[in-house]
Coordinates of C-alpha atoms in Angstrom, one line a residue:
M1 CA 125.8 8.5 -100.6
S2 CA 125.9 8.1 -96.8
D3 CA 122.1 8.6 -96.7
L4 CA 121.6 5.8 -99.2
R5 CA 123.9 3.6 -97.2
S6 CA 122.1 4.3 -94.0
K7 CA 118.8 3.5 -95.6
W8 CA 120.1 0.2 -96.8
Y9 CA 121.4 -0.5 -93.3
L10 CA 117.9 0.3 -91.9
V11 CA 116.3 -2.1 -94.4
V12 CA 118.8 -4.8 -93.6
D13 CA 118.3 -4.2 -89.9
R14 CA 114.5 -4.5 -90.2
L15 CA 114.8 -7.6 -92.4
T16 CA 117.1 -9.1 -89.8
V17 CA 114.6 -8.4 -87.0
L18 CA 111.8 -9.9 -89.1
F19 CA 113.9 -13.0 -89.8
L20 CA 114.7 -13.5 -86.2
K21 CA 111.1 -13.1 -85.2
F22 CA 110.2 -15.7 -87.9
L23 CA 112.8 -18.1 -86.5
Q24 CA 111.4 -17.5 -83.0
Y25 CA 107.8 -18.2 -84.2
F26 CA 109.0 -21.2 -86.2
Q27 CA 110.8 -22.6 -83.2
Q28 CA 107.7 -22.1 -81.1
L29 CA 105.6 -23.8 -83.7
Q30 CA 108.1 -26.7 -83.9
L31 CA 108.0 -27.2 -80.1
T32 CA 104.2 -27.2 -80.2
V33 CA 104.1 -29.7 -83.0
W34 CA 106.5 -32.0 -81.2
W35 CA 104.4 -31.6 -78.0
L36 CA 101.2 -32.4 -79.8
L37 CA 102.8 -35.5 -81.4
E38 CA 104.0 -36.7 -78.0
L39 CA 100.4 -36.3 -76.7
H40 CA 98.6 -38.1 -79.5
I41 CA 101.1 -40.5 -81.2
I42 CA 100.0 -43.4 -79.1
K43 CA 96.4 -42.8 -80.3
I44 CA 97.5 -42.6 -83.9
V45 CA 99.7 -45.7 -83.8
S46 CA 97.1 -47.9 -81.9
S47 CA 94.2 -46.7 -84.1
Y48 CA 96.1 -47.5 -87.3
I49 CA 97.3 -50.9 -86.1
I50 CA 93.8 -51.9 -85.0
W51 CA 92.3 -50.6 -88.3
V52 CA 94.7 -52.8 -90.3
S53 CA 94.0 -55.7 -88.0
V54 CA 90.2 -55.3 -88.6
K55 CA 90.6 -54.8 -92.3
E56 CA 92.8 -57.9 -92.7
V57 CA 91.4 -60.5 -90.2
S58 CA 94.0 -63.2 -89.8
L59 CA 95.9 -65.1 -87.1
F60 CA 99.0 -63.0 -87.8
N61 CA 97.2 -59.7 -86.9
Y62 CA 95.7 -61.2 -83.7
V63 CA 99.1 -60.4 -82.0
F64 CA 98.6 -56.7 -82.9
L65 CA 95.1 -56.6 -81.5
V66 CA 95.9 -58.4 -78.3
S67 CA 99.0 -56.3 -77.7
W68 CA 97.2 -52.9 -78.0
A69 CA 93.9 -54.0 -76.4
F70 CA 95.7 -54.5 -73.1
A71 CA 98.4 -51.9 -73.6
L72 CA 95.9 -49.0 -73.8
P73 CA 94.2 -49.4 -70.5
F74 CA 97.3 -50.6 -68.7
G75 CA 100.0 -48.0 -69.6
Q76 CA 102.9 -50.0 -68.2
F77 CA 102.6 -52.4 -71.1
R78 CA 102.7 -49.8 -73.9
P79 CA 106.5 -49.9 -74.5
L80 CA 106.3 -53.7 -74.5
A81 CA 103.4 -53.5 -77.0
S82 CA 105.4 -51.2 -79.3
S83 CA 108.4 -53.5 -79.2
V84 CA 106.4 -56.7 -79.8
C85 CA 104.5 -55.1 -82.7
T86 CA 107.8 -53.9 -84.3
V87 CA 109.4 -57.3 -84.2
W88 CA 106.1 -59.0 -85.3
T89 CA 105.7 -56.7 -88.2
C90 CA 109.1 -57.6 -89.5
V91 CA 108.3 -61.3 -89.2
I92 CA 105.0 -60.8 -91.2
I93 CA 106.8 -58.9 -93.9
V94 CA 109.4 -61.6 -94.3
C95 CA 106.7 -64.3 -94.3
K96 CA 104.6 -62.5 -96.9
M97 CA 107.7 -62.0 -99.2
L98 CA 108.7 -65.7 -98.9
Y99 CA 105.1 -66.8 -99.7
Q100 CA 105.4 -65.0 -103.1
L101 CA 108.1 -67.5 -104.3
T102 CA 107.2 -69.3 -107.4
S103 CA 108.1 -72.6 -105.7
I104 CA 105.1 -72.2 -103.5
N105 CA 101.9 -73.2 -105.4
P106 CA 98.7 -73.0 -103.3
S107 CA 96.8 -75.2 -105.8
T108 CA 98.9 -78.2 -104.8
Y109 CA 97.8 -78.2 -101.2
S110 CA 94.4 -76.3 -101.3
K111 CA 91.4 -78.4 -100.2
N112 CA 88.1 -78.9 -101.9
C113 CA 85.5 -79.5 -99.2
S114 CA 82.5 -81.5 -100.1
M115 CA 79.0 -80.5 -99.0
P116 CA 77.1 -83.1 -96.8
L117 CA 74.7 -85.2 -98.8
N118 CA 71.8 -84.8 -96.3
Y119 CA 71.4 -81.1 -96.9
T120 CA 68.0 -80.1 -98.2
D121 CA 67.7 -78.2 -101.5
N122 CA 67.2 -74.9 -99.7
Q123 CA 70.2 -75.5 -97.5
R124 CA 72.3 -76.5 -100.6
S125 CA 71.4 -73.3 -102.4
E126 CA 72.3 -71.2 -99.3
M127 CA 75.5 -73.0 -98.4
A128 CA 76.8 -72.8 -102.0
H129 CA 78.0 -69.4 -101.1
S130 CA 79.9 -70.6 -98.0
L131 CA 83.7 -70.3 -97.9
L132 CA 84.0 -74.0 -97.5
Y133 CA 82.2 -75.0 -100.7
S134 CA 82.4 -72.0 -103.0
A135 CA 86.1 -72.5 -104.0
P136 CA 89.2 -74.4 -103.0
V137 CA 90.4 -73.5 -99.5
D138 CA 94.0 -72.3 -99.1
P139 CA 95.2 -73.0 -95.5
A140 CA 97.6 -70.1 -95.6
N141 CA 94.9 -67.5 -96.0
W142 CA 93.6 -68.2 -92.5
V143 CA 97.1 -67.4 -91.2
G144 CA 97.3 -64.2 -93.2
L145 CA 99.4 -65.2 -96.3
R146 CA 98.1 -65.1 -99.9
K147 CA 99.5 -64.6 -103.3
F148 CA 99.5 -61.0 -104.3
S149 CA 100.7 -58.9 -107.2
P150 CA 102.2 -56.3 -107.0
L151 CA 103.9 -57.3 -103.7
L152 CA 104.3 -53.7 -102.5
E153 CA 100.6 -53.2 -102.3
N154 CA 100.3 -56.3 -100.1
L155 CA 103.1 -55.0 -97.8
R156 CA 101.9 -51.4 -97.7
N157 CA 100.0 -51.6 -94.4
N158 CA 102.7 -53.5 -92.7
L159 CA 105.4 -51.0 -93.9
L160 CA 103.2 -48.1 -92.6
I161 CA 102.9 -49.8 -89.3
L162 CA 106.7 -50.2 -89.1
A163 CA 107.1 -46.5 -90.0
L164 CA 104.6 -45.3 -87.4
L165 CA 106.3 -47.4 -84.7
A166 CA 109.7 -46.0 -85.6
F167 CA 108.2 -42.5 -85.6
E168 CA 106.8 -43.1 -82.2
V169 CA 110.2 -44.0 -80.8
T170 CA 111.7 -41.0 -82.5
I171 CA 109.2 -38.6 -80.9
Y172 CA 109.8 -39.9 -77.4
R173 CA 113.5 -39.9 -77.8
H174 CA 113.5 -36.4 -79.2
Q175 CA 111.4 -35.0 -76.3
D176 CA 113.5 -36.7 -73.7
L177 CA 116.7 -35.3 -75.2
Y178 CA 115.2 -31.8 -75.5
R179 CA 114.2 -31.8 -71.9
M180 CA 117.6 -33.2 -70.8
R181 CA 119.5 -30.5 -72.7
N182 CA 117.3 -27.6 -71.4
N183 CA 117.0 -29.0 -67.8
L184 CA 113.2 -29.2 -68.2
T185 CA 110.7 -31.6 -66.6
T186 CA 107.7 -33.2 -68.1
P187 CA 104.6 -30.9 -67.8
V188 CA 102.2 -31.9 -65.0
T189 CA 99.2 -31.7 -67.4
R190 CA 99.0 -32.6 -71.0
T191 CA 97.7 -29.2 -72.2
I192 CA 98.3 -26.9 -75.1
F193 CA 97.8 -23.5 -73.4
H194 CA 100.0 -23.9 -70.3
D195 CA 99.1 -20.5 -68.9
I196 CA 95.4 -21.3 -68.7
T197 CA 94.0 -22.8 -65.5
R198 CA 90.7 -23.2 -63.8
Q199 CA 90.9 -19.7 -62.5
H200 CA 90.7 -18.4 -66.1
L201 CA 87.6 -20.3 -67.0
D202 CA 85.1 -17.6 -65.9
D203 CA 87.1 -14.6 -67.3
S204 CA 86.0 -14.5 -70.9
I205 CA 84.8 -16.6 -73.9
V206 CA 88.4 -16.9 -75.3
N207 CA 89.9 -18.1 -72.0
G208 CA 86.9 -20.4 -71.5
A209 CA 87.5 -21.9 -75.0
K210 CA 91.2 -22.3 -74.2
Y211 CA 90.4 -24.0 -70.9
F212 CA 88.1 -26.6 -72.6
I213 CA 90.7 -27.2 -75.3
N214 CA 93.1 -28.1 -72.4
Y215 CA 90.8 -29.9 -70.1
F216 CA 87.6 -30.9 -72.0
F217 CA 88.3 -34.7 -71.5
Y218 CA 89.3 -34.1 -67.9
K219 CA 85.9 -32.5 -67.2
F220 CA 83.7 -34.5 -69.6
G221 CA 85.6 -37.7 -70.3
L222 CA 83.3 -39.9 -68.3
E223 CA 80.2 -38.5 -70.1
T224 CA 82.0 -39.0 -73.4
C225 CA 82.8 -42.7 -72.6
L226 CA 79.2 -43.4 -71.5
L227 CA 77.9 -41.8 -74.7
L228 CA 80.3 -43.9 -76.8
A229 CA 79.1 -47.0 -75.0
V230 CA 75.5 -46.1 -75.9
N231 CA 76.6 -45.5 -79.5
V232 CA 78.3 -48.9 -79.7
I233 CA 75.0 -50.5 -78.6
G234 CA 73.0 -48.5 -81.1
Q235 CA 75.4 -49.2 -84.0
R236 CA 75.7 -52.9 -83.4
M237 CA 72.4 -54.2 -81.8
D238 CA 73.7 -57.7 -81.4
F239 CA 74.7 -60.1 -78.6
Y240 CA 77.9 -58.2 -77.7
A241 CA 76.0 -54.9 -77.7
M242 CA 73.8 -56.5 -75.0
L243 CA 77.0 -57.2 -73.0
H244 CA 78.0 -53.6 -73.5
A245 CA 74.6 -52.6 -72.2
F246 CA 75.1 -54.7 -69.1
G247 CA 78.6 -53.2 -68.6
L248 CA 77.0 -49.7 -68.9
I249 CA 74.4 -50.6 -66.3
A250 CA 77.1 -51.9 -63.9
V251 CA 79.0 -48.6 -64.3
I252 CA 76.0 -46.2 -63.9
Y253 CA 74.7 -48.2 -61.0
Q254 CA 77.7 -46.9 -58.9
R255 CA 76.3 -43.4 -59.3
R256 CA 79.1 -41.6 -57.4
R257 CA 82.2 -40.6 -59.3
K258 CA 84.5 -42.0 -56.7
A259 CA 82.8 -45.4 -56.9
I260 CA 82.9 -45.3 -60.7
A261 CA 86.6 -44.5 -60.5
D262 CA 87.2 -47.6 -58.4
T263 CA 85.2 -49.8 -60.8
W264 CA 86.8 -48.3 -64.0
P265 CA 89.9 -50.6 -64.2
K266 CA 87.6 -53.6 -64.2
Y267 CA 85.4 -52.0 -66.9
C268 CA 88.5 -51.4 -69.0
C269 CA 89.6 -55.0 -68.6
F270 CA 86.1 -56.1 -69.6
L271 CA 86.3 -54.1 -72.8
A272 CA 89.8 -55.4 -73.6
C273 CA 88.8 -59.0 -73.0
M274 CA 85.7 -58.6 -75.1
L275 CA 87.5 -57.0 -78.0
T276 CA 90.2 -59.8 -78.1
F277 CA 87.5 -62.5 -77.9
Q278 CA 85.5 -61.0 -80.7
Y279 CA 88.5 -60.8 -82.9
F280 CA 89.1 -64.5 -82.2
V281 CA 85.6 -65.2 -83.2
C282 CA 86.2 -63.3 -86.5
I283 CA 89.2 -65.5 -87.1
G284 CA 87.3 -68.7 -86.4
V285 CA 88.6 -72.3 -87.0
P286 CA 90.8 -73.1 -90.0
P287 CA 88.5 -73.7 -93.0
A288 CA 91.1 -76.1 -94.4
A289 CA 89.8 -78.7 -91.8
C290 CA 86.6 -78.8 -93.8
K291 CA 84.6 -78.9 -90.6
D292 CA 81.6 -76.7 -90.4
Y293 CA 80.1 -75.2 -87.2
P294 CA 77.4 -77.1 -85.3
W295 CA 74.8 -74.4 -86.3
R296 CA 75.4 -75.3 -89.9
F297 CA 74.8 -79.0 -89.5
P298 CA 72.0 -80.4 -91.7
S299 CA 69.9 -81.1 -88.6
S300 CA 70.2 -77.4 -87.4
S301 CA 67.5 -74.9 -88.3
T302 CA 69.4 -71.8 -87.1
D303 CA 68.7 -68.9 -89.4
S304 CA 71.6 -66.9 -90.8
N305 CA 70.2 -63.7 -89.3
V306 CA 70.3 -65.3 -85.8
I307 CA 73.9 -66.4 -86.4
K308 CA 74.7 -62.8 -87.4
W309 CA 73.0 -61.4 -84.3
L310 CA 74.8 -63.8 -82.0
Y311 CA 78.1 -62.9 -83.7
F312 CA 79.0 -66.5 -84.1
P313 CA 81.9 -67.6 -86.3
D314 CA 80.6 -68.9 -89.6
F315 CA 81.8 -69.6 -93.0
H316 CA 78.6 -68.4 -94.7
T317 CA 77.6 -65.4 -92.7
K318 CA 80.9 -64.1 -91.4
P319 CA 80.8 -61.8 -88.4
N320 CA 81.4 -58.2 -89.4
P321 CA 84.9 -57.2 -88.1
M322 CA 84.2 -53.5 -88.7
F323 CA 82.0 -53.6 -85.6
L324 CA 85.2 -53.9 -83.6
L325 CA 86.2 -50.4 -84.5
Y326 CA 83.3 -49.1 -82.4
D327 CA 84.6 -51.3 -79.5
F328 CA 88.1 -50.0 -80.0
M329 CA 87.1 -46.4 -79.9
L330 CA 85.2 -47.1 -76.6
L331 CA 88.3 -48.9 -75.2
L332 CA 90.5 -46.0 -76.3
C333 CA 88.4 -43.4 -74.5
A334 CA 87.9 -45.6 -71.5
S335 CA 91.7 -45.9 -71.2
L336 CA 92.1 -42.1 -71.4
Q337 CA 89.4 -41.8 -68.7
R338 CA 91.3 -44.2 -66.5
Q339 CA 94.3 -41.9 -66.8
V340 CA 92.0 -39.0 -65.8
F341 CA 90.9 -40.8 -62.7
E342 CA 94.5 -41.3 -61.7
E343 CA 95.4 -37.6 -62.4
E344 CA 92.4 -36.4 -60.2
K345 CA 94.3 -37.8 -57.2
E346 CA 97.3 -35.5 -57.8
E347 CA 97.2 -32.1 -56.0
A348 CA 99.2 -30.4 -58.7
V349 CA 96.6 -31.4 -61.4
R350 CA 93.7 -30.3 -59.2
L351 CA 95.3 -26.8 -58.7
L352 CA 95.6 -26.3 -62.5
A353 CA 92.6 -28.1 -63.9
G354 CA 90.2 -27.8 -61.0
D355 CA 88.7 -30.7 -59.1
N356 CA 85.9 -33.0 -60.2
M357 CA 84.3 -33.3 -56.8
E358 CA 80.6 -33.8 -56.9
I359 CA 78.3 -31.2 -55.5
C360 CA 76.9 -31.8 -52.1
R361 CA 73.5 -33.6 -52.4
D362 CA 72.4 -32.5 -49.0
L363 CA 72.4 -28.8 -49.7
D364 CA 69.1 -27.1 -50.7
S365 CA 68.9 -24.6 -53.6
T366 CA 68.9 -21.5 -51.4
S367 CA 72.0 -22.3 -49.4
F368 CA 73.9 -23.8 -52.4
S369 CA 75.2 -20.4 -53.5
Q370 CA 77.2 -20.0 -50.3
H371 CA 79.3 -23.1 -51.2
N372 CA 79.5 -22.4 -55.0
P373 CA 83.0 -21.0 -56.0
V374 CA 81.7 -20.0 -59.5
P375 CA 80.9 -16.2 -59.7
D376 CA 77.3 -15.2 -60.1
F377 CA 76.5 -15.0 -63.8
I378 CA 72.8 -14.3 -63.7
H379 CA 73.5 -10.5 -64.0
C380 CA 75.3 -10.7 -67.3
R381 CA 78.6 -8.9 -67.1
S382 CA 80.0 -10.5 -70.3
Y383 CA 79.1 -12.6 -73.3
L384 CA 80.4 -15.6 -71.4
D385 CA 77.7 -14.9 -68.7
M386 CA 75.1 -14.7 -71.4
L387 CA 76.1 -18.1 -72.7
K388 CA 75.9 -19.6 -69.2
V389 CA 72.5 -18.2 -68.7
I390 CA 71.3 -19.7 -72.0
M391 CA 72.9 -23.0 -71.2
F392 CA 71.8 -23.4 -67.6
S393 CA 68.4 -21.7 -67.8
Y394 CA 67.1 -23.4 -70.9
L395 CA 68.9 -26.8 -71.0
F396 CA 66.1 -28.3 -68.8
W397 CA 63.5 -27.3 -71.3
F398 CA 65.6 -28.4 -74.2
V399 CA 66.0 -31.9 -72.6
L400 CA 62.2 -32.1 -72.2
T401 CA 61.8 -31.2 -75.9
I402 CA 64.1 -34.1 -76.9
I403 CA 62.1 -36.4 -74.6
F404 CA 58.9 -35.4 -76.2
I405 CA 60.3 -35.8 -79.7
T406 CA 61.7 -39.2 -78.8
G407 CA 58.3 -40.3 -77.4
T408 CA 56.4 -39.2 -80.5
T409 CA 58.7 -40.5 -83.3
R410 CA 57.2 -44.0 -83.0
I411 CA 54.3 -45.8 -81.4
S412 CA 55.3 -48.3 -78.7
I413 CA 55.1 -48.9 -75.0
F414 CA 58.6 -47.5 -74.6
C415 CA 57.6 -44.2 -76.2
M416 CA 54.6 -44.1 -73.9
G417 CA 57.1 -44.1 -71.0
Y418 CA 58.9 -41.2 -72.5
L419 CA 55.7 -39.2 -72.9
V420 CA 54.7 -39.9 -69.3
A421 CA 58.0 -38.7 -68.0
C422 CA 57.9 -35.6 -70.2
F423 CA 54.4 -34.6 -69.0
Y424 CA 55.3 -35.5 -65.4
F425 CA 58.2 -33.0 -65.5
L426 CA 56.0 -30.4 -67.2
L427 CA 53.7 -30.5 -64.2
F428 CA 56.5 -29.3 -62.0
G429 CA 57.9 -26.8 -64.6
G430 CA 60.6 -24.5 -63.4
D431 CA 59.6 -25.2 -59.8
L432 CA 61.5 -28.5 -60.0
L433 CA 64.8 -26.6 -60.1
L434 CA 63.9 -25.0 -56.7
K435 CA 63.6 -28.3 -54.9
P436 CA 66.5 -29.7 -52.8
I437 CA 69.4 -30.9 -55.0
K438 CA 69.0 -34.4 -53.7
S439 CA 65.4 -34.6 -54.9
I440 CA 66.2 -33.1 -58.3
L441 CA 69.0 -35.7 -58.8
H442 CA 66.7 -38.4 -57.6
Y443 CA 64.1 -37.6 -60.4
W444 CA 66.9 -37.4 -62.9
D445 CA 68.4 -40.7 -61.9
F446 CA 65.1 -42.3 -62.6
L447 CA 65.1 -40.8 -66.1
I448 CA 68.6 -42.0 -66.9
A449 CA 67.7 -45.5 -65.5
Y450 CA 64.6 -45.7 -67.7
N451 CA 66.6 -44.5 -70.8
V452 CA 69.2 -47.2 -70.2
F453 CA 66.5 -49.8 -69.6
V454 CA 64.9 -48.9 -73.0
I455 CA 68.2 -49.1 -74.8
T456 CA 69.0 -52.5 -73.3
M457 CA 65.5 -53.9 -74.0
K458 CA 65.5 -52.7 -77.6
N459 CA 68.9 -54.4 -78.1
I460 CA 67.6 -57.6 -76.6
L461 CA 64.4 -57.5 -78.7
S462 CA 66.4 -56.8 -81.8
I463 CA 67.0 -60.6 -82.1
L464 CA 63.3 -60.9 -82.7
A465 CA 63.2 -58.1 -85.2
C466 CA 66.2 -59.3 -87.2
G467 CA 66.1 -63.1 -86.7
Y468 CA 62.6 -64.3 -86.0
I469 CA 60.4 -61.7 -87.8
K470 CA 58.7 -64.2 -90.0
S471 CA 57.1 -66.1 -87.2
L472 CA 56.3 -62.8 -85.4
V473 CA 54.5 -61.4 -88.4
T474 CA 52.6 -64.7 -88.8
N475 CA 51.7 -65.5 -85.2
H476 CA 52.6 -62.5 -82.9
C477 CA 51.8 -59.3 -84.7
W478 CA 50.7 -57.7 -81.4
L479 CA 54.3 -58.0 -80.2
I480 CA 55.6 -56.0 -83.1
Q481 CA 53.0 -53.3 -82.5
L482 CA 53.6 -53.3 -78.7
F483 CA 57.4 -52.8 -78.9
S484 CA 57.6 -51.3 -82.4
L485 CA 60.2 -53.9 -83.4
A486 CA 62.4 -52.9 -86.3
C487 CA 65.8 -54.3 -87.6
T488 CA 67.9 -51.1 -87.8
I489 CA 71.2 -52.7 -88.7
K490 CA 72.4 -53.2 -92.3
G491 CA 73.7 -56.6 -93.4
Y492 CA 70.8 -58.8 -92.4
S493 CA 69.2 -60.7 -95.3
K494 CA 66.3 -58.8 -96.7
R495 CA 63.1 -60.8 -97.4
R496 CA 59.6 -59.9 -98.0
H497 CA 58.7 -60.8 -94.5
H498 CA 61.5 -58.8 -93.0
L499 CA 60.5 -56.1 -90.7
G500 CA 62.2 -53.2 -92.5
Q501 CA 60.5 -49.9 -91.9
H502 CA 57.0 -51.1 -91.0
L503 CA 54.9 -49.6 -88.3
F504 CA 52.0 -52.0 -88.1
C505 CA 50.6 -55.4 -89.1
L506 CA 47.4 -56.3 -90.8
P507 CA 45.4 -59.0 -89.0
V508 CA 43.8 -60.5 -92.2
A509 CA 45.5 -60.4 -95.6
T510 CA 46.9 -62.7 -98.2
A511 CA 50.5 -63.7 -98.1
T512 CA 51.4 -61.5 -101.0
R513 CA 49.5 -58.4 -99.8
I514 CA 50.1 -58.4 -96.1
H515 CA 53.5 -56.8 -96.5
E516 CA 52.6 -54.1 -98.9
P517 CA 51.8 -51.5 -96.1
L518 CA 54.8 -52.7 -94.1
L519 CA 57.6 -52.0 -96.5
P520 CA 58.4 -48.7 -98.2
T521 CA 57.9 -48.9 -102.0
R522 CA 59.3 -46.8 -104.8
G523 CA 56.4 -44.5 -105.0
R524 CA 55.5 -44.2 -101.3
R525 CA 57.1 -41.6 -99.1
H526 CA 57.9 -42.4 -95.6
S527 CA 58.5 -39.8 -92.9
L528 CA 62.0 -39.3 -91.5
L529 CA 60.5 -39.4 -88.0
T530 CA 59.2 -42.9 -88.5
D531 CA 62.7 -44.2 -89.4
P532 CA 63.6 -46.7 -86.6
R533 CA 67.2 -45.8 -87.1
L534 CA 66.3 -42.3 -86.0
Q535 CA 64.7 -43.6 -82.9
V536 CA 68.0 -45.2 -81.9
N537 CA 69.8 -42.0 -82.5
F538 CA 67.3 -40.1 -80.3
N539 CA 68.0 -42.5 -77.5
V540 CA 71.7 -41.9 -77.8
V541 CA 71.3 -38.1 -77.8
W542 CA 68.8 -38.2 -75.0
F543 CA 71.2 -40.3 -72.8
G544 CA 74.0 -37.8 -73.4
L545 CA 71.8 -34.8 -72.5
L546 CA 70.4 -36.5 -69.4
Y547 CA 73.8 -37.5 -68.0
F548 CA 75.3 -34.1 -68.8
H549 CA 72.4 -32.4 -67.1
N550 CA 72.6 -34.8 -64.2
D551 CA 76.2 -33.9 -63.5
H552 CA 76.2 -30.2 -64.2

């Protein structure tokens, strides 16, 4: 009997130990989850609010976008932005509920706008789909109010915004209270593995992976931001993408990281101002005024595709608000990078994460090893050393391969520049890496400059490919061949004279047959490598590889 009782005591004791361990792990998991939420709640809240604002373009939501566009890069305004958005969301919910009253009848005050009499027949058929002339105009829609049933579906996004804002405050209050009770201070770095520092990076693959989970954006945030800027240009290919290209040039022109850090606040302000102005363009003037824009006057010959490329406000060809999501993601990453630039100045952060100081450009390759704190990995002592050898020994040749593929996907003067650069570097081969570091970076800077130049010029020339292709096909076919013009963005009106996927023009042909070789047909295959969209993607990939290779 005593033996049985002792066995039960042993079982209970083991279960108790397991239960206590479970509670310990659960508490640790809980602390980790709260810490992760504290790190990323601002990104979740701002992303969802901007997504709702872009999905429902209205004057009401303009307050949300302006608040977060400037609160992200300028952190001192974030508590104010949360408070303003909380109050404003409550106001919107009340207004939307009041607008559903049966006493409010939009048909009594909606306006029927009349089309000008001096429109031509073609203009009339096109403008029949305009917001002004297709149906009665409710002035409240421009503000953000409309009749909706069921009401809860109309209020769902605003209620979720309110819930997220309340959750954000709860997280910050919980963390402050937890640290106050346990006499803890806020961690110096926003990391997950607090015991991993720069000293552990070269130990093993596991420690290296943990380090990059902690400090990836600290090390490669600038490259990520520049890559996102190029992606915005490639995804939009319009007037504001051209402004993004000029902003990218202004940043890269600084070259040195310290100079870029000094310019970065201005770049963030530029992105925030451009985002808010574009949303204002999407809102436009109140349609209830029945006044069309000057580019839609009967005397105007501005094409709808040109209006779309210029991202003008328009009642017929509305600017695509989803483009603003690309701008917002760039602004979000640029805001995080500004925080990284501030943290680089702190000694405590540099001790844990390592510094981001540039290598000395005046050292030659033979004496550089004396100033390099990284242990020699050429004689592979671990799998991490093998990965380093693969990365740093063959990345140069991989970049040249991408350059060659980029130069051969299409036939144009830009691609010829890629091929010239590729074969020029092949002449040096591996001996290029033995030159002084200053000379190597000088060559690589030229490559990056040419890549950015091509991206910018393709964006500028896209107005010809998307807006004026009819006159180009008729009178300037050589221009299409020279620059390999192609409209790569969806949403432009598709006509038989549209550029589409064509690669060449025929000098002599009838109007009905001239476009047969230019456009893909149902039975004709076209190579993936001839897709102009792929060419844009190659430029994005190549820019990322070049800048990464240039810095590392």
